[in-house]
mmCIF file of C-alpha atoms and ligand atoms in Angstrom:
data_model
loop_
_atom_site.group_PDB
_atom_site.id
_atom_site.type_symbol
_atom_site.label_atom_id
_atom_site.label_comp_id
_atom_site.label_asym_id
_atom_site.label_seq_id
_atom_site.Cartn_x
_atom_site.Cartn_y
_atom_site.Cartn_z
ATOM 1 C CA MET A 164 10.640 0.304 -0.711
ATOM 2 C CA THR A 165 12.834 -2.103 -2.583
ATOM 3 C CA ASP A 166 11.975 -5.708 -1.813
ATOM 4 C CA THR A 167 8.510 -6.631 -2.971
ATOM 5 C CA VAL A 168 9.430 -10.177 -3.942
ATOM 6 C CA PHE A 169 6.966 -12.718 -2.612
ATOM 7 C CA LYS A 170 8.733 -15.605 -0.996
ATOM 8 C CA LEU A 171 7.240 -18.332 1.062
ATOM 9 C CA GLY A 172 8.765 -17.909 4.445
ATOM 10 C CA ALA A 173 9.195 -14.159 4.159
ATOM 11 C CA GLU A 174 6.978 -13.949 7.220
ATOM 12 C CA GLU A 175 8.573 -16.943 8.904
ATOM 13 C CA ALA A 176 10.567 -16.496 12.063
ATOM 14 C CA GLY A 177 12.935 -19.393 11.370
ATOM 15 C CA ASP A 178 10.905 -21.989 13.246
ATOM 16 C CA GLY A 179 8.591 -22.909 10.378
ATOM 17 C CA ARG A 180 5.747 -20.815 11.767
ATOM 18 C CA PHE A 181 4.033 -18.184 9.641
ATOM 19 C CA ARG A 182 3.778 -14.798 11.322
ATOM 20 C CA ARG A 183 1.724 -12.110 9.632
ATOM 21 C CA GLN A 184 3.382 -8.717 9.546
ATOM 22 C CA GLN A 185 1.822 -5.998 11.685
ATOM 23 C CA SER A 186 0.017 -3.326 9.731
ATOM 24 C CA LYS A 187 2.105 -0.171 9.587
ATOM 25 C CA PHE A 188 -0.442 2.559 8.936
ATOM 26 C CA ARG A 189 -3.004 2.786 11.709
ATOM 27 C CA ASP A 190 -4.331 6.347 11.639
ATOM 28 C CA TRP A 191 -7.992 7.033 12.214
ATOM 29 C CA ALA A 192 -10.395 9.295 10.346
ATOM 30 C CA ASP A 193 -13.502 10.003 12.432
ATOM 31 C CA THR A 194 -15.399 11.426 9.499
ATOM 32 C CA THR A 195 -15.369 11.455 5.743
ATOM 33 C CA GLU A 196 -17.062 13.341 2.955
ATOM 34 C CA PRO A 197 -17.851 12.138 -0.550
ATOM 35 C CA GLY A 198 -14.656 11.859 -2.545
ATOM 36 C CA ARG A 199 -12.267 12.204 0.382
ATOM 37 C CA HIS A 200 -11.356 8.550 0.980
ATOM 38 C CA ASP A 201 -10.824 5.598 -1.334
ATOM 39 C CA LEU A 202 -10.199 1.922 -0.864
ATOM 40 C CA TYR A 203 -7.585 -0.146 -2.641
ATOM 41 C CA VAL A 204 -8.703 -3.762 -2.530
ATOM 42 C CA SER A 205 -8.461 -7.205 -4.067
ATOM 43 C CA TYR A 206 -11.609 -9.281 -4.521
ATOM 44 C CA ALA A 207 -9.448 -12.312 -3.778
ATOM 45 C CA CYS A 208 -8.228 -11.252 -0.372
ATOM 46 C CA PRO A 209 -10.330 -12.136 2.681
ATOM 47 C CA TRP A 210 -9.085 -9.092 4.622
ATOM 48 C CA ALA A 211 -9.895 -6.714 1.786
ATOM 49 C CA HIS A 212 -13.207 -8.472 1.230
ATOM 50 C CA ARG A 213 -14.317 -7.428 4.723
ATOM 51 C CA THR A 214 -13.947 -3.800 3.716
ATOM 52 C CA ILE A 215 -15.757 -4.306 0.396
ATOM 53 C CA ILE A 216 -18.693 -5.882 2.243
ATOM 54 C CA VAL A 217 -18.906 -3.215 4.944
ATOM 55 C CA ARG A 218 -18.664 -0.415 2.347
ATOM 56 C CA ARG A 219 -21.619 -2.036 0.629
ATOM 57 C CA LEU A 220 -23.702 -2.756 3.743
ATOM 58 C CA LYS A 221 -23.258 0.749 5.091
ATOM 59 C CA GLY A 222 -24.334 2.396 1.829
ATOM 60 C CA LEU A 223 -20.934 3.975 1.191
ATOM 61 C CA GLU A 224 -20.435 3.020 -2.443
ATOM 62 C CA ASP A 225 -21.048 6.585 -3.638
ATOM 63 C CA VAL A 226 -19.035 8.104 -0.814
ATOM 64 C CA VAL A 227 -15.859 6.003 -0.681
ATOM 65 C CA GLY A 228 -14.287 5.139 -4.053
ATOM 66 C CA MET A 229 -12.722 1.758 -4.720
ATOM 67 C CA SER A 230 -9.980 0.481 -7.018
ATOM 68 C CA VAL A 231 -9.351 -3.221 -7.446
ATOM 69 C CA VAL A 232 -5.947 -4.822 -8.051
ATOM 70 C CA HIS A 233 -5.462 -7.743 -10.421
ATOM 71 C CA PRO A 234 -5.786 -11.134 -8.677
ATOM 72 C CA TYR A 235 -2.451 -12.420 -9.917
ATOM 73 C CA ARG A 236 0.450 -11.078 -7.888
ATOM 74 C CA ASP A 237 4.041 -11.581 -9.018
ATOM 75 C CA GLU A 238 7.331 -10.396 -7.542
ATOM 76 C CA ARG A 239 6.395 -6.778 -8.268
ATOM 77 C CA GLY A 240 3.449 -6.987 -5.875
ATOM 78 C CA TRP A 241 -0.213 -6.112 -6.393
ATOM 79 C CA ALA A 242 -0.724 -4.533 -9.809
ATOM 80 C CA PHE A 243 -3.246 -2.551 -11.798
ATOM 81 C CA THR A 244 -3.444 -4.023 -15.273
ATOM 82 C CA GLY A 245 -6.326 -2.046 -16.773
ATOM 83 C CA GLY A 246 -10.015 -2.636 -17.355
ATOM 84 C CA GLU A 247 -11.698 -3.693 -14.139
ATOM 85 C CA HIS A 248 -8.304 -3.635 -12.470
ATOM 86 C CA ARG A 249 -7.242 -0.073 -12.896
ATOM 87 C CA ASP A 250 -6.297 2.542 -10.370
ATOM 88 C CA GLU A 251 -9.236 4.924 -10.636
ATOM 89 C CA LEU A 252 -7.423 7.615 -8.695
ATOM 90 C CA HIS A 253 -3.851 7.937 -9.894
ATOM 91 C CA ASP A 254 -3.598 5.467 -12.739
ATOM 92 C CA TRP A 255 -0.682 3.855 -10.952
ATOM 93 C CA ASP A 256 0.594 0.523 -12.252
ATOM 94 C CA PHE A 257 1.400 -0.960 -8.852
ATOM 95 C CA LEU A 258 0.006 -0.619 -5.352
ATOM 96 C CA VAL A 259 3.554 -0.086 -4.084
ATOM 97 C CA ASP A 260 3.218 3.453 -5.467
ATOM 98 C CA ALA A 261 0.639 4.236 -2.780
ATOM 99 C CA TYR A 262 3.010 3.004 -0.090
ATOM 100 C CA ASP A 263 5.930 4.925 -1.587
ATOM 101 C CA ALA A 264 3.869 8.104 -1.776
ATOM 102 C CA THR A 265 3.013 7.733 1.903
ATOM 103 C CA ASP A 266 6.386 6.672 3.252
ATOM 104 C CA PRO A 267 9.337 6.249 0.897
ATOM 105 C CA SER A 268 11.202 4.339 3.594
ATOM 106 C CA PHE A 269 8.483 1.668 3.940
ATOM 107 C CA GLU A 270 10.098 -1.729 3.610
ATOM 108 C CA GLY A 271 7.316 -4.097 4.571
ATOM 109 C CA ARG A 272 4.981 -6.111 2.413
ATOM 110 C CA VAL A 273 2.589 -4.169 0.254
ATOM 111 C CA SER A 274 -0.819 -5.429 1.301
ATOM 112 C CA VAL A 275 -4.476 -4.813 0.599
ATOM 113 C CA PRO A 276 -6.748 -3.353 1.837
ATOM 114 C CA VAL A 277 -5.572 0.241 1.910
ATOM 115 C CA LEU A 278 -7.612 3.269 2.942
ATOM 116 C CA TRP A 279 -6.364 6.282 1.013
ATOM 117 C CA ASP A 280 -6.899 9.978 1.791
ATOM 118 C CA ARG A 281 -7.111 12.062 -1.386
ATOM 119 C CA GLN A 282 -6.778 15.354 0.462
ATOM 120 C CA GLU A 283 -3.586 14.408 2.277
ATOM 121 C CA HIS A 284 -2.354 12.152 -0.537
ATOM 122 C CA ARG A 285 -1.427 9.321 1.779
ATOM 123 C CA ILE A 286 -2.476 5.994 3.211
ATOM 124 C CA VAL A 287 -4.540 6.500 6.345
ATOM 125 C CA ASN A 288 -4.726 2.883 7.352
ATOM 126 C CA ASN A 289 -3.860 -0.550 5.956
ATOM 127 C CA GLU A 290 -5.432 -2.718 8.644
ATOM 128 C CA SER A 291 -8.791 -4.199 7.675
ATOM 129 C CA ALA A 292 -9.936 -4.520 11.286
ATOM 130 C CA ASP A 293 -9.599 -0.728 11.673
ATOM 131 C CA ILE A 294 -10.970 0.107 8.249
ATOM 132 C CA ILE A 295 -14.243 -1.768 8.782
ATOM 133 C CA ARG A 296 -14.768 0.073 12.070
ATOM 134 C CA MET A 297 -14.287 3.406 10.348
ATOM 135 C CA LEU A 298 -16.637 2.455 7.520
ATOM 136 C CA ASN A 299 -19.184 1.258 10.058
ATOM 137 C CA ALA A 300 -18.997 4.619 11.843
ATOM 138 C CA TRP A 301 -19.161 6.634 8.600
ATOM 139 C CA GLY A 302 -22.094 4.802 7.044
ATOM 140 C CA THR A 303 -25.679 5.749 7.695
ATOM 141 C CA GLU A 304 -27.378 2.645 6.274
ATOM 142 C CA GLY A 305 -27.616 -0.924 7.491
ATOM 143 C CA PRO A 306 -27.064 -2.349 10.957
ATOM 144 C CA ASP A 307 -24.479 -0.986 13.397
ATOM 145 C CA LEU A 308 -21.793 -3.654 13.149
ATOM 146 C CA TYR A 309 -19.988 -2.645 16.347
ATOM 147 C CA PRO A 310 -22.743 -1.611 18.779
ATOM 148 C CA GLU A 311 -21.638 -0.364 22.197
ATOM 149 C CA ASP A 312 -23.507 -3.017 24.153
ATOM 150 C CA LEU A 313 -21.935 -5.904 22.238
ATOM 151 C CA ARG A 314 -18.377 -4.616 22.032
ATOM 152 C CA ALA A 315 -16.953 -6.796 24.779
ATOM 153 C CA GLU A 316 -18.552 -9.886 23.241
ATOM 154 C CA ILE A 317 -17.377 -8.970 19.740
ATOM 155 C CA ASP A 318 -13.806 -8.267 20.870
ATOM 156 C CA ALA A 319 -13.717 -11.527 22.816
ATOM 157 C CA ILE A 320 -14.744 -13.665 19.838
ATOM 158 C CA ASN A 321 -12.719 -11.722 17.233
ATOM 159 C CA GLU A 322 -9.469 -12.661 18.879
ATOM 160 C CA PRO A 323 -9.639 -16.465 18.634
ATOM 161 C CA VAL A 324 -11.383 -16.276 15.257
ATOM 162 C CA TYR A 325 -8.518 -14.162 13.937
ATOM 163 C CA ASP A 326 -5.785 -16.288 15.412
ATOM 164 C CA ASN A 327 -7.151 -19.754 14.717
ATOM 165 C CA VAL A 328 -9.392 -19.296 11.697
ATOM 166 C CA ASN A 329 -8.753 -16.126 9.635
ATOM 167 C CA ASN A 330 -5.016 -16.274 10.120
ATOM 168 C CA GLY A 331 -5.157 -19.959 11.051
ATOM 169 C CA VAL A 332 -5.684 -21.065 7.463
ATOM 170 C CA TYR A 333 -2.596 -19.087 6.429
ATOM 171 C CA LYS A 334 -0.542 -20.494 9.305
ATOM 172 C CA THR A 335 -1.588 -23.966 8.199
ATOM 173 C CA GLY A 336 -0.926 -23.342 4.503
ATOM 174 C CA PHE A 337 2.401 -21.608 4.954
ATOM 175 C CA ALA A 338 3.755 -23.819 7.739
ATOM 176 C CA GLY A 339 7.366 -24.680 7.097
ATOM 177 C CA THR A 340 7.518 -27.788 9.269
ATOM 178 C CA GLN A 341 5.208 -30.736 9.943
ATOM 179 C CA GLU A 342 4.994 -29.686 13.563
ATOM 180 C CA ALA A 343 3.962 -26.122 12.779
ATOM 181 C CA TYR A 344 1.426 -27.411 10.252
ATOM 182 C CA GLU A 345 -0.178 -29.843 12.673
ATOM 183 C CA GLU A 346 -0.280 -27.252 15.426
ATOM 184 C CA SER A 347 -2.276 -24.749 13.398
ATOM 185 C CA PHE A 348 -4.348 -27.440 11.663
ATOM 186 C CA THR A 349 -5.460 -28.775 15.064
ATOM 187 C CA ALA A 350 -6.293 -25.317 16.404
ATOM 188 C CA LEU A 351 -8.181 -24.441 13.221
ATOM 189 C CA PHE A 352 -10.484 -27.458 13.327
ATOM 190 C CA ASP A 353 -10.876 -27.239 17.070
ATOM 191 C CA TRP A 354 -12.138 -23.681 16.622
ATOM 192 C CA LEU A 355 -14.352 -24.446 13.648
ATOM 193 C CA GLY A 356 -15.997 -27.087 15.841
ATOM 194 C CA ARG A 357 -16.494 -24.611 18.667
ATOM 195 C CA LEU A 358 -17.901 -21.969 16.367
ATOM 196 C CA ASP A 359 -20.259 -24.501 14.825
ATOM 197 C CA GLU A 360 -21.523 -25.343 18.289
ATOM 198 C CA ARG A 361 -21.884 -21.685 19.230
ATOM 199 C CA LEU A 362 -23.943 -21.025 16.114
ATOM 200 C CA GLY A 363 -26.204 -23.912 17.055
ATOM 201 C CA GLY A 364 -27.318 -21.904 20.096
ATOM 202 C CA ARG A 365 -27.423 -18.391 18.695
ATOM 203 C CA ARG A 366 -28.096 -16.836 15.336
ATOM 204 C CA TYR A 367 -24.888 -14.790 15.110
ATOM 205 C CA LEU A 368 -21.520 -14.896 16.827
ATOM 206 C CA ALA A 369 -22.291 -12.101 19.289
ATOM 207 C CA GLY A 370 -25.963 -12.941 19.825
ATOM 208 C CA ASP A 371 -29.109 -12.133 17.895
ATOM 209 C CA ARG A 372 -27.698 -9.236 15.867
ATOM 210 C CA ILE A 373 -25.267 -9.450 12.979
ATOM 211 C CA THR A 374 -21.974 -7.700 13.733
ATOM 212 C CA GLU A 375 -18.486 -7.270 12.351
ATOM 213 C CA ALA A 376 -17.528 -10.550 14.051
ATOM 214 C CA ASP A 377 -19.779 -12.427 11.630
ATOM 215 C CA TRP A 378 -18.446 -10.686 8.547
ATOM 216 C CA ARG A 379 -14.875 -11.281 9.685
ATOM 217 C CA LEU A 380 -15.568 -15.008 9.935
ATOM 218 C CA PHE A 381 -17.591 -15.096 6.719
ATOM 219 C CA THR A 382 -14.791 -14.130 4.326
ATOM 220 C CA THR A 383 -12.702 -17.080 5.521
ATOM 221 C CA LEU A 384 -15.618 -19.543 5.398
ATOM 222 C CA LEU A 385 -16.436 -18.388 1.883
ATOM 223 C CA ARG A 386 -12.977 -19.388 0.631
ATOM 224 C CA PHE A 387 -12.703 -22.557 2.675
ATOM 225 C CA ASP A 388 -13.766 -25.387 0.396
ATOM 226 C CA ALA A 389 -12.715 -23.743 -2.862
ATOM 227 C CA VAL A 390 -9.225 -22.806 -1.709
ATOM 228 C CA TYR A 391 -8.073 -23.516 1.834
ATOM 229 C CA HIS A 392 -9.190 -27.135 1.940
ATOM 230 C CA VAL A 393 -6.969 -27.913 -1.057
ATOM 231 C CA HIS A 394 -4.312 -25.217 -1.427
ATOM 232 C CA PHE A 395 -3.574 -24.726 2.283
ATOM 233 C CA LYS A 396 -4.072 -28.404 3.238
ATOM 234 C CA CYS A 397 -6.918 -27.503 5.595
ATOM 235 C CA ASN A 398 -8.555 -30.825 4.873
ATOM 236 C CA GLY A 399 -9.876 -31.832 8.287
ATOM 237 C CA HIS A 400 -13.456 -31.161 7.256
ATOM 238 C CA ARG A 401 -15.215 -29.237 4.530
ATOM 239 C CA LEU A 402 -17.414 -26.264 5.359
ATOM 240 C CA ILE A 403 -20.434 -28.117 3.971
ATOM 241 C CA GLU A 404 -20.027 -30.790 6.659
ATOM 242 C CA TYR A 405 -20.801 -28.355 9.477
ATOM 243 C CA ALA A 406 -24.429 -28.338 10.611
ATOM 244 C CA ASN A 407 -24.426 -24.646 11.572
ATOM 245 C CA LEU A 408 -21.419 -22.986 9.975
ATOM 246 C CA TRP A 409 -22.522 -23.892 6.453
ATOM 247 C CA PRO A 410 -26.084 -22.488 6.769
ATOM 248 C CA PHE A 411 -24.627 -19.459 8.608
ATOM 249 C CA ALA A 412 -22.213 -18.834 5.727
ATOM 250 C CA ARG A 413 -25.066 -19.164 3.231
ATOM 251 C CA GLU A 414 -27.176 -16.707 5.181
ATOM 252 C CA LEU A 415 -24.427 -14.113 5.048
ATOM 253 C CA HIS A 416 -23.820 -14.795 1.367
ATOM 254 C CA GLN A 417 -27.547 -14.235 0.746
ATOM 255 C CA TRP A 418 -27.581 -10.951 2.699
ATOM 256 C CA PRO A 419 -28.701 -8.166 0.293
ATOM 257 C CA GLY A 420 -25.754 -6.887 -1.721
ATOM 258 C CA VAL A 421 -23.216 -9.409 -0.507
ATOM 259 C CA ALA A 422 -23.255 -11.924 -3.378
ATOM 260 C CA GLU A 423 -22.238 -9.090 -5.710
ATOM 261 C CA THR A 424 -19.042 -8.645 -3.716
ATOM 262 C CA VAL A 425 -18.056 -12.307 -4.158
ATOM 263 C CA ARG A 426 -15.753 -13.144 -7.073
ATOM 264 C CA PHE A 427 -14.866 -16.802 -6.921
ATOM 265 C CA ASP A 428 -12.965 -16.532 -10.204
ATOM 266 C CA GLU A 429 -10.599 -13.931 -8.726
ATOM 267 C CA ILE A 430 -10.339 -15.776 -5.424
ATOM 268 C CA LYS A 431 -9.279 -19.025 -7.048
ATOM 269 C CA ARG A 432 -7.038 -17.387 -9.609
ATOM 270 C CA HIS A 433 -5.207 -15.460 -6.928
ATOM 271 C CA TYR A 434 -4.406 -18.266 -4.541
ATOM 272 C CA TYR A 435 -3.673 -21.051 -6.986
ATOM 273 C CA THR A 436 -1.431 -18.942 -9.223
ATOM 274 C CA THR A 437 0.306 -16.624 -6.755
ATOM 275 C CA HIS A 438 2.054 -19.119 -4.480
ATOM 276 C CA PRO A 439 4.227 -21.251 -6.771
ATOM 277 C CA GLU A 440 5.908 -22.798 -3.725
ATOM 278 C CA LEU A 441 2.583 -24.381 -2.875
ATOM 279 C CA ASN A 442 1.345 -24.951 -6.415
ATOM 280 C CA PRO A 443 4.273 -24.817 -8.862
ATOM 281 C CA ARG A 444 2.231 -25.593 -11.979
ATOM 282 C CA ARG A 445 -0.352 -22.984 -11.101
ATOM 283 C CA ILE A 446 -3.249 -25.275 -11.981
ATOM 284 C CA ILE A 447 -6.468 -23.877 -10.563
ATOM 285 C CA ALA A 448 -8.473 -26.544 -8.721
ATOM 286 C CA ALA A 449 -11.817 -26.749 -10.503
ATOM 287 C CA GLY A 450 -14.126 -27.721 -7.641
ATOM 288 C CA PRO A 451 -16.098 -27.860 -5.561
ATOM 289 C CA LEU A 452 -19.024 -29.084 -7.623
ATOM 290 C CA ASP A 453 -21.337 -29.668 -4.694
ATOM 291 C CA MET A 454 -21.841 -26.249 -3.081
ATOM 292 C CA ASP A 455 -24.985 -24.243 -3.624
ATOM 293 C CA TRP A 456 -24.644 -20.859 -1.970
ATOM 294 C CA THR A 457 -28.212 -20.009 -2.952
ATOM 295 C CA GLU A 458 -29.782 -22.983 -1.151
ATOM 296 C CA PRO A 459 -32.165 -21.633 1.551
ATOM 297 C CA HIS A 460 -30.225 -21.238 4.804
ATOM 298 C CA GLY A 461 -33.118 -22.041 7.126
ATOM 299 C CA ARG A 462 -31.766 -19.918 9.989
ATOM 300 C CA GLY A 463 -33.764 -17.565 12.159
HETATM 301 N N1 LIG B 33 -3.529 -7.247 8.622
HETATM 302 C C1 LIG B 33 -3.847 -6.990 7.293
HETATM 303 C C2 LIG B 33 -3.485 -8.172 6.409
HETATM 304 C C3 LIG B 33 -3.738 -7.915 4.975
HETATM 305 C C4 LIG B 33 -3.022 -8.938 4.081
HETATM 306 O O1 LIG B 33 -2.174 -9.708 4.526
HETATM 307 N N2 LIG B 33 -3.361 -8.933 2.788
HETATM 308 C C5 LIG B 33 -2.718 -9.839 1.838
HETATM 309 C C6 LIG B 33 -3.672 -10.339 0.797
HETATM 310 S S1 LIG B 33 -4.813 -11.530 1.358
HETATM 311 C C7 LIG B 33 -1.650 -9.092 1.073
HETATM 312 O O2 LIG B 33 -1.909 -8.055 0.517
HETATM 313 N N3 LIG B 33 -0.459 -9.646 1.008
HETATM 314 C C8 LIG B 33 0.599 -9.109 0.199
HETATM 315 C C9 LIG B 33 1.903 -9.786 0.474
HETATM 316 O O3 LIG B 33 1.975 -10.553 1.421
HETATM 317 O O4 LIG B 33 2.832 -9.536 -0.290
HETATM 318 C C10 LIG B 33 -5.313 -6.645 7.244
HETATM 319 O O5 LIG B 33 -6.124 -7.385 7.818
HETATM 320 O O6 LIG B 33 -5.644 -5.641 6.648
#
């Protein structure tokens, strides 16, 4: 593991299009016991935020430990700087140490979230989509977020939401050409429109029960007006303009325990200061001033 330098375009394929690297560690743990597994996360990151939320909803906070990296990431990668941002397990200074301990030949990008196995002293999995399924299966509290009877529906909606919305904002923000930018911008707002319509006819993405599909969409919606609208030039519409998406996002934000997982200070600090190619002076956009996440959502 030598090259941890963040460069815009490091995930570009030469045609101006951003391509997210595939997660390398994809093992599965069917069970856990208190103190066996830990999460390495960033409050800023939408992918890590999924795992923080599911850990909370499934009552796993005393079972699965959690260490939080500092929101500012420089060329050395995600770091533990002390205080709230310390590695509770190993007291490592950088997350790269977890990757090195697991596979010294790993040469990819060091990303959060990471699911760590204390017993085997290695990363089990660094793909949030897998990690939330494991946490859902391990937890005994809260709703089943991937129920058998809704799996086909959930899988079917996850795919376009991932491609056009979750990853779509990144493709838009990191586009290297006007053409690539417009392509992902168009797909993003096309899909936000479709999702808004869908949520006009049903309470949640897969029907009348909340599932992982909703939480996967939520972490992107949460960051939309504060970050993506400005920093990633996703300025087709604001979240607050959508008749259904905005109340839907508020409902999820108001779900018991969820607001405590939301750190807008870390979210904004991370994005606006970590990508100097997009924001060379690292000034953190101060708005929005017009969003009230506590306003009654009126759904259901
Ligand atoms: N597929 C991964 C993506 C995770 C990811 O890209 N995380 C970002 C933070 S939002 C990261 O750690 N990036 C580090 C880097 O690109 O150097 C997942 O969903 O778990």
